């Protein structure tokens, strides 16, 4: 298990992340999402042992990773920076890694290079951004890690390569029970790949659930809103982000679906029907509610009829 406990880190006496708590079991993919500058990369660099936390701990199987080569050997890191020794060829980079990682599999490396369609004789300096991202991922998987930490690993990849990346990652997780922490801006991919998700803003967690729990806790509807409600406070607490679409209005509710439906009936919202919702829509809604002080880390109302978990 990867355990991030009460993690805090900052620069020049300015906090960047505060009170971060995440637990990831082997065989689980955990997504980390947030806007630019939210603290995701700082959190991941603490998780990989590059940065020393100001407070808190990062434990892999109950052992602290910072300044611990034994633990770091079990963890692979895919950075967004894509820094390579450009004088090497793709195959030469594999030989370089073999010198540092006892668990590195040249067979797996060659298989994945062929699967992604990368020429092993090509010089790294001539690779596109997408090809470098693929090589970065391949080198990490070929290390045969027990845990994999990734910061925007799909950067620059085309649609086909992203699909292949997801397939390979899921194969590795299922077959080898790798524990994965991934930061990704492509929320549709997070929805497909991840078992659970942490949402952060300004260095703090504002929502954390399994993907299924997120999909159940926020609902999307179409319906006809009354011109005048008999309970303005209840209406405001229940209906979020309303958009007019012809004669109908599209809106969201947060909480248990049955309770939301009960309130919609009480508010006399006509001809309402549930609509398919995405994780991206849930993230945008909960982030806005968080900025308004209406959401706790469990992703529910701080006030009114719906209680904190």
mmCIF file of C-alpha atoms in Angstrom:
data_model
loop_
_atom_site.group_PDB
_atom_site.id
_atom_site.type_symbol
_atom_site.label_atom_id
_atom_site.label_comp_id
_atom_site.label_asym_id
_atom_site.label_seq_id
_atom_site.Cartn_x
_atom_site.Cartn_y
_atom_site.Cartn_z
ATOM 1 C CA UNK A 1 0.000 0.000 0.000
ATOM 2 C CA UNK A 2 1.051 3.572 -0.759
ATOM 3 C CA UNK A 3 0.090 5.854 2.122
ATOM 4 C CA UNK A 4 0.400 9.636 1.930
ATOM 5 C CA UNK A 5 -0.257 10.980 5.408
ATOM 6 C CA UNK A 6 -0.823 14.628 6.413
ATOM 7 C CA UNK A 7 1.550 15.771 3.674
ATOM 8 C CA UNK A 8 2.660 19.404 3.548
ATOM 9 C CA UNK A 9 5.246 21.064 1.329
ATOM 10 C CA UNK A 10 6.040 24.636 0.337
ATOM 11 C CA UNK A 11 8.697 26.963 -1.033
ATOM 12 C CA UNK A 12 10.112 30.147 0.496
ATOM 13 C CA UNK A 13 7.748 29.884 3.475
ATOM 14 C CA UNK A 14 4.777 29.649 1.101
ATOM 15 C CA UNK A 15 2.697 26.447 1.439
ATOM 16 C CA UNK A 16 1.962 24.637 -1.822
ATOM 17 C CA UNK A 17 0.200 21.496 -0.565
ATOM 18 C CA UNK A 18 -1.462 21.045 2.824
ATOM 19 C CA UNK A 19 -2.893 18.108 4.759
ATOM 20 C CA UNK A 20 -2.861 15.672 1.823
ATOM 21 C CA UNK A 21 -4.015 12.148 2.684
ATOM 22 C CA UNK A 22 -4.220 9.425 0.017
ATOM 23 C CA UNK A 23 -4.134 5.616 0.301
ATOM 24 C CA UNK A 24 -3.559 3.444 -2.772
ATOM 25 C CA UNK A 25 -3.608 -0.349 -2.689
ATOM 26 C CA UNK A 26 -1.612 -2.547 -5.044
ATOM 27 C CA UNK A 27 -3.697 -3.261 -8.124
ATOM 28 C CA UNK A 28 -5.445 0.132 -7.924
ATOM 29 C CA UNK A 29 -5.202 3.176 -10.210
ATOM 30 C CA UNK A 30 -5.747 6.458 -8.369
ATOM 31 C CA UNK A 31 -6.246 9.666 -10.334
ATOM 32 C CA UNK A 32 -5.081 13.103 -9.209
ATOM 33 C CA UNK A 33 -6.869 16.006 -10.889
ATOM 34 C CA UNK A 34 -6.768 19.760 -10.431
ATOM 35 C CA UNK A 35 -6.102 22.981 -12.303
ATOM 36 C CA UNK A 36 -2.621 24.214 -13.252
ATOM 37 C CA UNK A 37 -0.806 25.363 -10.116
ATOM 38 C CA UNK A 38 -3.012 23.285 -7.804
ATOM 39 C CA UNK A 39 0.033 21.456 -6.400
ATOM 40 C CA UNK A 40 -0.162 18.168 -8.307
ATOM 41 C CA UNK A 41 3.479 18.019 -9.449
ATOM 42 C CA UNK A 42 4.760 18.997 -5.996
ATOM 43 C CA UNK A 43 2.647 16.229 -4.482
ATOM 44 C CA UNK A 44 3.950 13.665 -6.986
ATOM 45 C CA UNK A 45 7.574 14.688 -6.411
ATOM 46 C CA UNK A 46 7.035 14.176 -2.676
ATOM 47 C CA UNK A 47 5.434 10.812 -3.457
ATOM 48 C CA UNK A 48 8.464 9.696 -5.474
ATOM 49 C CA UNK A 49 10.920 10.893 -2.820
ATOM 50 C CA UNK A 50 12.437 13.775 -4.821
ATOM 51 C CA UNK A 51 11.159 16.391 -2.359
ATOM 52 C CA UNK A 52 11.311 16.068 1.404
ATOM 53 C CA UNK A 53 7.938 16.963 2.947
ATOM 54 C CA UNK A 54 7.808 19.820 5.433
ATOM 55 C CA UNK A 55 5.368 17.679 7.395
ATOM 56 C CA UNK A 56 3.818 14.255 6.965
ATOM 57 C CA UNK A 57 5.086 11.033 5.438
ATOM 58 C CA UNK A 58 4.984 8.997 2.226
ATOM 59 C CA UNK A 59 5.046 5.277 2.983
ATOM 60 C CA UNK A 60 5.325 2.335 0.606
ATOM 61 C CA UNK A 61 4.447 -0.891 2.387
ATOM 62 C CA UNK A 62 4.959 1.001 5.677
ATOM 63 C CA UNK A 63 8.462 2.242 4.731
ATOM 64 C CA UNK A 64 9.285 5.924 4.155
ATOM 65 C CA UNK A 65 10.507 6.609 0.613
ATOM 66 C CA UNK A 66 12.530 9.753 1.266
ATOM 67 C CA UNK A 67 16.278 9.029 1.291
ATOM 68 C CA UNK A 68 15.544 5.289 1.077
ATOM 69 C CA UNK A 69 17.076 3.626 -2.046
ATOM 70 C CA UNK A 70 15.522 0.252 -1.191
ATOM 71 C CA UNK A 71 12.005 1.685 -1.434
ATOM 72 C CA UNK A 72 12.780 3.914 -4.441
ATOM 73 C CA UNK A 73 13.891 0.834 -6.378
ATOM 74 C CA UNK A 74 10.293 -0.429 -6.239
ATOM 75 C CA UNK A 75 8.814 2.790 -7.653
ATOM 76 C CA UNK A 76 8.940 4.106 -11.238
ATOM 77 C CA UNK A 77 8.282 7.747 -12.108
ATOM 78 C CA UNK A 78 7.012 9.119 -15.400
ATOM 79 C CA UNK A 79 7.705 12.856 -15.463
ATOM 80 C CA UNK A 80 6.049 15.458 -17.661
ATOM 81 C CA UNK A 81 9.477 16.998 -18.351
ATOM 82 C CA UNK A 82 10.658 14.243 -20.763
ATOM 83 C CA UNK A 83 14.353 14.811 -20.040
ATOM 84 C CA UNK A 84 16.585 12.298 -21.869
ATOM 85 C CA UNK A 85 20.234 11.977 -22.857
ATOM 86 C CA UNK A 86 19.676 12.986 -26.476
ATOM 87 C CA UNK A 87 22.943 11.504 -27.737
ATOM 88 C CA UNK A 88 21.502 8.021 -27.139
ATOM 89 C CA UNK A 89 19.370 5.997 -29.497
ATOM 90 C CA UNK A 90 16.107 4.479 -28.231
ATOM 91 C CA UNK A 91 17.827 1.098 -27.822
ATOM 92 C CA UNK A 92 20.838 2.796 -26.225
ATOM 93 C CA UNK A 93 18.537 4.308 -23.594
ATOM 94 C CA UNK A 94 17.390 0.808 -22.698
ATOM 95 C CA UNK A 95 21.010 -0.281 -22.147
ATOM 96 C CA UNK A 96 21.539 2.799 -19.981
ATOM 97 C CA UNK A 97 18.545 1.848 -17.797
ATOM 98 C CA UNK A 98 19.737 -1.757 -17.532
ATOM 99 C CA UNK A 99 22.869 -0.505 -15.788
ATOM 100 C CA UNK A 100 20.787 1.150 -13.042
ATOM 101 C CA UNK A 101 17.759 -1.121 -12.558
ATOM 102 C CA UNK A 102 18.258 -4.791 -11.721
ATOM 103 C CA UNK A 103 14.598 -5.461 -12.490
ATOM 104 C CA UNK A 104 14.699 -3.850 -15.949
ATOM 105 C CA UNK A 105 13.376 -6.209 -18.651
ATOM 106 C CA UNK A 106 14.904 -5.694 -22.087
ATOM 107 C CA UNK A 107 12.402 -8.178 -23.489
ATOM 108 C CA UNK A 108 9.462 -6.120 -22.243
ATOM 109 C CA UNK A 109 11.101 -2.912 -23.458
ATOM 110 C CA UNK A 110 11.541 -4.311 -26.978
ATOM 111 C CA UNK A 111 7.964 -5.616 -27.034
ATOM 112 C CA UNK A 112 6.504 -2.239 -26.033
ATOM 113 C CA UNK A 113 8.734 -0.273 -28.420
ATOM 114 C CA UNK A 114 7.443 -2.465 -31.269
ATOM 115 C CA UNK A 115 3.852 -2.180 -30.016
ATOM 116 C CA UNK A 116 4.048 1.629 -29.984
ATOM 117 C CA UNK A 117 5.771 1.709 -33.388
ATOM 118 C CA UNK A 118 8.998 3.417 -32.273
ATOM 119 C CA UNK A 119 12.174 2.751 -34.265
ATOM 120 C CA UNK A 120 14.742 1.480 -31.701
ATOM 121 C CA UNK A 121 17.624 2.773 -33.848
ATOM 122 C CA UNK A 122 16.265 6.315 -33.892
ATOM 123 C CA UNK A 123 18.189 8.991 -32.021
ATOM 124 C CA UNK A 124 16.247 10.394 -29.051
ATOM 125 C CA UNK A 125 16.983 13.947 -30.165
ATOM 126 C CA UNK A 126 14.883 13.350 -33.296
ATOM 127 C CA UNK A 127 11.791 12.023 -31.473
ATOM 128 C CA UNK A 128 8.572 14.037 -31.336
ATOM 129 C CA UNK A 129 7.008 15.000 -28.001
ATOM 130 C CA UNK A 130 4.484 12.192 -28.305
ATOM 131 C CA UNK A 131 7.204 9.629 -29.078
ATOM 132 C CA UNK A 132 9.194 10.814 -26.063
ATOM 133 C CA UNK A 133 6.117 10.415 -23.863
ATOM 134 C CA UNK A 134 5.699 6.863 -25.125
ATOM 135 C CA UNK A 135 9.382 6.090 -24.521
ATOM 136 C CA UNK A 136 9.156 7.556 -21.011
ATOM 137 C CA UNK A 137 6.214 5.244 -20.231
ATOM 138 C CA UNK A 138 7.912 2.212 -21.804
ATOM 139 C CA UNK A 139 11.086 2.703 -19.741
ATOM 140 C CA UNK A 140 9.007 2.925 -16.550
ATOM 141 C CA UNK A 141 6.994 -0.232 -17.297
ATOM 142 C CA UNK A 142 10.161 -2.139 -18.292
ATOM 143 C CA UNK A 143 11.541 -1.481 -14.792
ATOM 144 C CA UNK A 144 8.858 -3.885 -13.501
ATOM 145 C CA UNK A 145 7.940 -1.545 -10.642
ATOM 146 C CA UNK A 146 5.603 -2.360 -7.779
ATOM 147 C CA UNK A 147 4.311 1.219 -7.846
ATOM 148 C CA UNK A 148 4.054 3.696 -10.698
ATOM 149 C CA UNK A 149 3.813 7.486 -10.254
ATOM 150 C CA UNK A 150 2.927 9.448 -13.404
ATOM 151 C CA UNK A 151 2.676 13.175 -14.126
ATOM 152 C CA UNK A 152 0.719 13.879 -17.345
ATOM 153 C CA UNK A 153 2.083 10.741 -19.060
ATOM 154 C CA UNK A 154 -0.057 11.108 -22.219
ATOM 155 C CA UNK A 155 1.313 14.548 -23.116
ATOM 156 C CA UNK A 156 1.705 14.855 -26.898
ATOM 157 C CA UNK A 157 0.327 11.398 -27.710
ATOM 158 C CA UNK A 158 -2.173 10.954 -30.526
ATOM 159 C CA UNK A 159 -5.575 9.334 -29.985
ATOM 160 C CA UNK A 160 -4.431 5.846 -31.007
ATOM 161 C CA UNK A 161 -1.359 5.999 -28.761
ATOM 162 C CA UNK A 162 -3.458 7.171 -25.796
ATOM 163 C CA UNK A 163 -5.756 4.174 -26.225
ATOM 164 C CA UNK A 164 -2.730 1.863 -26.365
ATOM 165 C CA UNK A 165 -1.263 3.554 -23.279
ATOM 166 C CA UNK A 166 -4.494 2.919 -21.337
ATOM 167 C CA UNK A 167 -4.643 -0.715 -22.460
ATOM 168 C CA UNK A 168 -1.028 -1.426 -21.465
ATOM 169 C CA UNK A 169 -1.402 0.320 -18.114
ATOM 170 C CA UNK A 170 -4.534 -1.652 -17.250
ATOM 171 C CA UNK A 171 -2.825 -4.893 -18.331
ATOM 172 C CA UNK A 172 0.125 -4.216 -16.028
ATOM 173 C CA UNK A 173 -2.128 -3.296 -13.105
ATOM 174 C CA UNK A 174 -4.276 -6.393 -13.504
ATOM 175 C CA UNK A 175 -1.458 -8.854 -14.217
ATOM 176 C CA UNK A 176 1.160 -7.562 -11.759
ATOM 177 C CA UNK A 177 -0.954 -5.711 -9.219
ATOM 178 C CA UNK A 178 0.961 -2.439 -9.655
ATOM 179 C CA UNK A 179 -0.252 0.477 -7.546
ATOM 180 C CA UNK A 180 -0.620 3.617 -9.693
ATOM 181 C CA UNK A 181 -0.926 7.326 -8.871
ATOM 182 C CA UNK A 182 -1.523 9.370 -12.026
ATOM 183 C CA UNK A 183 -2.009 13.083 -12.640
ATOM 184 C CA UNK A 184 -3.910 13.725 -15.862
ATOM 185 C CA UNK A 185 -5.796 16.607 -17.500
ATOM 186 C CA UNK A 186 -7.730 14.227 -19.775
ATOM 187 C CA UNK A 187 -10.621 13.532 -17.424
ATOM 188 C CA UNK A 188 -12.306 11.161 -19.860
ATOM 189 C CA UNK A 189 -9.180 8.991 -19.581
ATOM 190 C CA UNK A 190 -9.205 9.286 -15.790
ATOM 191 C CA UNK A 191 -12.809 8.095 -15.817
ATOM 192 C CA UNK A 192 -11.857 5.070 -17.954
ATOM 193 C CA UNK A 193 -8.649 4.104 -16.128
ATOM 194 C CA UNK A 194 -9.007 5.012 -12.476
ATOM 195 C CA UNK A 195 -10.619 3.226 -9.560
ATOM 196 C CA UNK A 196 -10.578 6.303 -7.342
ATOM 197 C CA UNK A 197 -9.853 10.022 -7.671
ATOM 198 C CA UNK A 198 -8.549 12.876 -5.550
ATOM 199 C CA UNK A 199 -9.480 16.422 -6.590
ATOM 200 C CA UNK A 200 -7.268 19.256 -5.345
ATOM 201 C CA UNK A 201 -7.270 23.025 -5.624
ATOM 202 C CA UNK A 202 -4.769 25.502 -4.157
ATOM 203 C CA UNK A 203 -2.884 22.627 -2.542
ATOM 204 C CA UNK A 204 -5.865 21.154 -0.678
ATOM 205 C CA UNK A 205 -8.136 18.189 -1.289
ATOM 206 C CA UNK A 206 -11.744 19.216 -1.887
ATOM 207 C CA UNK A 207 -13.165 15.873 -2.999
ATOM 208 C CA UNK A 208 -12.004 12.262 -2.819
ATOM 209 C CA UNK A 209 -14.020 9.182 -3.769
ATOM 210 C CA UNK A 210 -14.040 6.126 -5.979
ATOM 211 C CA UNK A 211 -15.071 6.910 -9.558
ATOM 212 C CA UNK A 212 -18.330 5.000 -9.015
ATOM 213 C CA UNK A 213 -19.077 7.027 -5.883
ATOM 214 C CA UNK A 214 -18.486 10.282 -7.767
ATOM 215 C CA UNK A 215 -20.814 9.175 -10.557
ATOM 216 C CA UNK A 216 -23.496 8.286 -8.000
ATOM 217 C CA UNK A 217 -23.142 11.415 -5.857
ATOM 218 C CA UNK A 218 -23.795 13.987 -8.614
ATOM 219 C CA UNK A 219 -26.773 13.824 -10.968
ATOM 220 C CA UNK A 220 -27.520 15.602 -14.239
ATOM 221 C CA UNK A 221 -31.130 16.368 -15.217
ATOM 222 C CA UNK A 222 -33.326 17.962 -17.847
ATOM 223 C CA UNK A 223 -36.596 19.478 -16.701
ATOM 224 C CA UNK A 224 -38.924 22.451 -16.663
ATOM 225 C CA UNK A 225 -38.156 24.719 -13.743
ATOM 226 C CA UNK A 226 -41.068 26.545 -12.080
ATOM 227 C CA UNK A 227 -41.296 30.272 -12.757
ATOM 228 C CA UNK A 228 -41.557 30.834 -9.023
ATOM 229 C CA UNK A 229 -40.508 28.422 -6.271
ATOM 230 C CA UNK A 230 -42.205 28.134 -2.908
ATOM 231 C CA UNK A 231 -38.856 27.543 -1.181
ATOM 232 C CA UNK A 232 -36.032 29.685 -2.593
ATOM 233 C CA UNK A 233 -33.449 28.400 -0.096
ATOM 234 C CA UNK A 234 -34.193 24.732 -0.819
ATOM 235 C CA UNK A 235 -34.149 25.436 -4.558
ATOM 236 C CA UNK A 236 -30.762 27.186 -4.352
ATOM 237 C CA UNK A 237 -29.306 24.369 -2.263
ATOM 238 C CA UNK A 238 -30.604 21.695 -4.646
ATOM 239 C CA UNK A 239 -30.284 23.026 -8.201
ATOM 240 C CA UNK A 240 -26.780 23.853 -9.478
ATOM 241 C CA UNK A 241 -25.388 25.201 -12.741
ATOM 242 C CA UNK A 242 -28.677 25.528 -14.608
ATOM 243 C CA UNK A 243 -28.571 26.032 -18.400
ATOM 244 C CA UNK A 244 -31.590 26.722 -20.598
ATOM 245 C CA UNK A 245 -31.930 24.378 -23.602
ATOM 246 C CA UNK A 246 -35.045 25.307 -25.578
ATOM 247 C CA UNK A 247 -38.049 24.739 -23.331
ATOM 248 C CA UNK A 248 -36.015 22.637 -20.913
ATOM 249 C CA UNK A 249 -33.345 23.472 -18.370
ATOM 250 C CA UNK A 250 -30.251 21.323 -17.765
ATOM 251 C CA UNK A 251 -29.118 21.275 -14.153
ATOM 252 C CA UNK A 252 -27.234 19.255 -11.536
ATOM 253 C CA UNK A 253 -27.963 17.949 -8.049
ATOM 254 C CA UNK A 254 -25.500 16.678 -5.429
ATOM 255 C CA UNK A 255 -26.149 13.869 -2.944
ATOM 256 C CA UNK A 256 -28.136 10.631 -2.992
ATOM 257 C CA UNK A 257 -30.219 10.286 -6.145
ATOM 258 C CA UNK A 258 -33.424 9.256 -4.363
ATOM 259 C CA UNK A 259 -33.194 12.235 -2.005
ATOM 260 C CA UNK A 260 -32.536 14.577 -4.948
ATOM 261 C CA UNK A 261 -35.596 13.234 -6.786
ATOM 262 C CA UNK A 262 -37.728 13.699 -3.687
ATOM 263 C CA UNK A 263 -36.697 17.360 -3.492
ATOM 264 C CA UNK A 264 -37.251 17.908 -7.226
ATOM 265 C CA UNK A 265 -40.824 16.696 -6.834
ATOM 266 C CA UNK A 266 -41.291 18.930 -3.793
ATOM 267 C CA UNK A 267 -40.038 21.910 -5.808
ATOM 268 C CA UNK A 268 -42.542 21.093 -8.576
ATOM 269 C CA UNK A 269 -39.908 20.677 -11.298
ATOM 270 C CA UNK A 270 -41.829 19.216 -14.251
ATOM 271 C CA UNK A 271 -40.934 16.506 -16.763
ATOM 272 C CA UNK A 272 -37.473 15.977 -15.304
ATOM 273 C CA UNK A 273 -35.345 13.100 -16.527
ATOM 274 C CA UNK A 274 -31.846 11.899 -15.647
ATOM 275 C CA UNK A 275 -29.027 12.469 -18.145
ATOM 276 C CA UNK A 276 -25.640 10.836 -18.581
ATOM 277 C CA UNK A 277 -22.917 12.674 -16.661
ATOM 278 C CA UNK A 278 -19.119 12.714 -17.034
ATOM 279 C CA UNK A 279 -16.351 12.965 -14.468
ATOM 280 C CA UNK A 280 -15.289 16.240 -16.084
ATOM 281 C CA UNK A 281 -18.718 17.759 -15.387
ATOM 282 C CA UNK A 282 -18.586 16.488 -11.798
ATOM 283 C CA UNK A 283 -15.116 17.975 -11.290
ATOM 284 C CA UNK A 284 -16.111 21.381 -12.677
ATOM 285 C CA UNK A 285 -19.254 21.491 -10.518
ATOM 286 C CA UNK A 286 -17.586 20.377 -7.283
ATOM 287 C CA UNK A 287 -14.662 22.742 -7.864
ATOM 288 C CA UNK A 288 -17.042 25.682 -8.249
ATOM 289 C CA UNK A 289 -18.948 24.635 -5.124
ATOM 290 C CA UNK A 290 -15.639 24.293 -3.265
ATOM 291 C CA UNK A 291 -14.627 27.818 -4.278
ATOM 292 C CA UNK A 292 -17.964 28.995 -2.894
ATOM 293 C CA UNK A 293 -17.322 27.136 0.375
ATOM 294 C CA UNK A 294 -20.126 24.645 -0.179
ATOM 295 C CA UNK A 295 -18.243 21.356 -0.507
ATOM 296 C CA UNK A 296 -16.220 19.273 1.949
ATOM 297 C CA UNK A 297 -13.468 16.768 1.100
ATOM 298 C CA UNK A 298 -16.159 14.109 0.743
ATOM 299 C CA UNK A 299 -17.731 16.097 -2.091
ATOM 300 C CA UNK A 300 -21.071 16.943 -0.473
ATOM 301 C CA UNK A 301 -22.841 20.012 0.894
ATOM 302 C CA UNK A 302 -21.362 21.698 3.947
ATOM 303 C CA UNK A 303 -24.761 23.133 4.845
ATOM 304 C CA UNK A 304 -28.417 22.243 4.627
ATOM 305 C CA UNK A 305 -30.083 18.869 4.227
ATOM 306 C CA UNK A 306 -27.141 16.872 2.930
ATOM 307 C CA UNK A 307 -24.621 15.980 5.612
ATOM 308 C CA UNK A 308 -20.853 15.545 5.454
ATOM 309 C CA UNK A 309 -19.607 11.976 5.176
#
